[in-house]
């Protein structure tokens, strides 16, 4: 109960950062969403996201051991 | 330049779907091995190429199974297409002669060299190369919008949670176990996670993702686990002069047992604390029993607002239809007493008072009336005038349609772009037509699954946004290709009595979703006419007067080719059923379930 109360208080407070101020958005993915935000004069930065390169199983295992 | 001529393959057009095209057209197919571009970019290039002189069809796609199937259905020869792998690109062009093909080949090279020309703000053409850099470039970032393949979401989301950044996650196919972990972690950090699978949100009246240009910020807060449902309700409210302040999409999995309604409940708490909000609506497929219980317990224990629970297809409790004293006021209607609760008395209400503030409805249209009702009689009257067609009026309007049908035209073919509309259509149709005759590629309980999503059976309610249609392709709200040929296919079936379509306007959608299929709608009517049939087409446009596509203009275009336009999806579904059943429906029961407020119209129309 205490945990729930704390989390609720926390969320209600932290959500104000989103709901009480102008939106400052980082868009990761589709251009159409970037354009939609721009059309509404919302500040937005677009990320040129690409999937990480696929490694073969042997390399992945090796990296797992090293890291 | 791709050497399109070297690899070209001339084919004869054999598909029945392209009968309308000139017979002398030539088809050329090219495979570009291991060449990736995203589906939206390819769609734009395809559209531009289609406008080239002499070109009648151009489709440049990644070689997913969906796309290969579409190309074959569009009449391109399967021999080369079937050899392509998922990492290959297919260029398929149909043109009147070799010279046009050569010119198209030249143009393709140029189009790939300037892929970014459609971006709105030339100053921002250069994208930021990584997320950390983007966060530094945007100090005070308070939302990250994620639309990347679902398998990559968890790692990025976790990092953002650690930095306390709220997120809207559009991505589908995030494993539900990941969703649960993300949301549990987010709650401990006070981070709001909208999604995964959340295509739509509204924050202070601004649309995030697929959303509409609403006129004003108002006293309504919405929590939605149904993206098109949120768009429909926000748009219908806008048409009634009622503004939404926040509409928070939590994703379709949130109200299921596995996730337990974590963010749905957090969003309710957030909206509860907002002094500008008077009515909170929850829009969702029916949540799991335990989640619904949590929602009710929260509202009864802590709620100070009026609540509209719009669980599409959920059971209205017995008290909702025929309220009895024993079940009392705990469940359904927003009673007169609750309607008149003043702001000043909110904080002194009893548990019983709180219970009476919950109204439960099971369609999007009735949720709008319930919200309007909660805001006062004036709003309700406006909503009625905007969105309601009395049953007698509906019959009069449609009699002309069904009177022209041949006796064998008995099935509805719904080709939806909106997932919530597909769901709502099945819910309503189950109550009207023979349940055993309803098929869908996204079937609800008791509805049969289509054996092949690309081929209709009996009454077919098709969600064109499902994975089998969208793998490697843009969503059908953006790309009309599949719906275009599907409309023609349905028109050729002599047993089709109605084609039912939604058109979703707004940010993120096709710049002219109606215009994009208008030729096919006209052609569908002509095809049916040549076969000695009349083909009714029932439509609904989800949008606002401020949407960039033009709401009134979209409706006018539909009228111009003989389509019937209904003000809500629910009415469009009922209208379709009314036509194929030649008016033989007991509309009173259907209206009270899906069109009116649950306890009967007169009590509320006041």
Coordinates of C-alpha atoms in Angstrom, one line a residue, chain A residues 3-4 7-8 10-12 14-49 51-52 54, chain B residues 40 119-121 124 127-129 131 134 138-149 151-152 156 164 166 170 187-191 204 206-210 246 266 269-270 478 507-508:
Chain A
X3 CA 4.6 1.4 -2.3
X4 CA 1.5 2.1 -4.3
X7 CA 4.3 5.5 -6.9
X8 CA 1.0 7.2 -7.4
X10 CA 5.4 10.2 -7.9
X11 CA 3.5 9.6 -11.2
X12 CA 1.0 12.4 -10.5
X14 CA 6.1 13.7 -12.7
X15 CA 3.3 13.6 -15.2
X16 CA 2.9 17.3 -14.7
X17 CA 6.2 17.7 -16.6
X18 CA 4.4 16.4 -19.6
X19 CA 1.0 17.8 -19.1
X20 CA 1.6 21.3 -17.7
X21 CA 4.4 22.4 -20.1
X22 CA 4.8 22.8 -23.8
X23 CA 5.7 19.6 -25.5
X24 CA 9.4 19.0 -26.3
X25 CA 9.4 15.8 -28.3
X26 CA 12.1 13.4 -29.6
X27 CA 10.8 11.3 -32.4
X28 CA 12.4 8.0 -33.0
X29 CA 11.0 6.3 -36.1
X30 CA 8.4 7.3 -38.6
X31 CA 8.7 10.5 -40.5
X32 CA 4.9 11.0 -40.6
X33 CA 4.8 11.5 -36.9
X34 CA 7.6 14.0 -37.0
X35 CA 5.7 15.9 -39.7
X36 CA 2.5 15.7 -37.7
X37 CA 4.1 17.3 -34.7
X38 CA 5.7 20.0 -36.9
X39 CA 2.3 20.8 -38.4
X40 CA 1.1 21.6 -34.9
X41 CA 4.1 23.8 -34.1
X42 CA 5.4 21.3 -31.5
X43 CA 9.1 21.3 -30.9
X44 CA 10.5 18.1 -32.1
X45 CA 13.9 16.5 -32.9
X46 CA 14.0 13.6 -35.2
X47 CA 16.4 10.6 -34.7
X48 CA 17.8 8.7 -37.6
X49 CA 17.3 5.4 -36.0
X51 CA 18.4 -1.3 -36.1
X52 CA 21.6 -2.5 -34.6
X54 CA 22.7 -8.4 -36.6
Chain B
X40 CA 6.7 4.9 -46.4
X119 CA 10.0 16.7 -45.1
X120 CA 8.2 19.7 -43.8
X121 CA 10.9 21.8 -42.3
X124 CA 15.6 20.1 -39.9
X127 CA 18.3 14.0 -38.7
X128 CA 20.0 13.6 -35.4
X129 CA 22.2 10.5 -35.5
X131 CA 19.1 9.3 -29.2
X134 CA 18.7 14.2 -29.7
X138 CA 16.1 19.1 -27.1
X139 CA 16.7 20.2 -23.5
X140 CA 13.6 19.6 -21.4
X141 CA 12.4 16.7 -23.5
X142 CA 9.2 15.6 -21.9
X143 CA 8.1 13.0 -24.5
X144 CA 9.8 10.5 -26.7
X145 CA 7.7 9.1 -29.5
X146 CA 8.8 5.6 -30.5
X147 CA 7.8 3.9 -33.7
X148 CA 10.5 1.3 -34.3
X149 CA 10.2 -2.5 -34.6
X151 CA 11.8 -6.1 -30.7
X152 CA 14.0 -3.1 -30.1
X156 CA 15.5 2.0 -25.5
X164 CA 12.6 10.0 -16.2
X166 CA 7.7 9.9 -20.6
X170 CA 3.5 3.2 -31.3
X187 CA 5.7 3.2 -12.3
X188 CA 8.5 3.0 -9.8
X189 CA 10.2 5.9 -11.6
X190 CA 7.1 8.0 -12.1
X191 CA 7.3 7.7 -15.9
X204 CA -3.5 19.6 -24.1
X206 CA -2.4 18.5 -29.4
X207 CA -2.4 15.3 -31.3
X208 CA 0.4 12.8 -31.0
X209 CA 0.7 10.1 -33.7
X210 CA -2.5 9.4 -35.7
X246 CA -6.0 14.9 -22.6
X266 CA -2.2 5.6 -13.6
X269 CA -5.3 9.0 -11.4
X270 CA -3.5 11.7 -13.4
X478 CA -1.7 5.9 -45.2
X507 CA -2.3 13.9 -38.7
X508 CA -0.4 10.8 -39.9

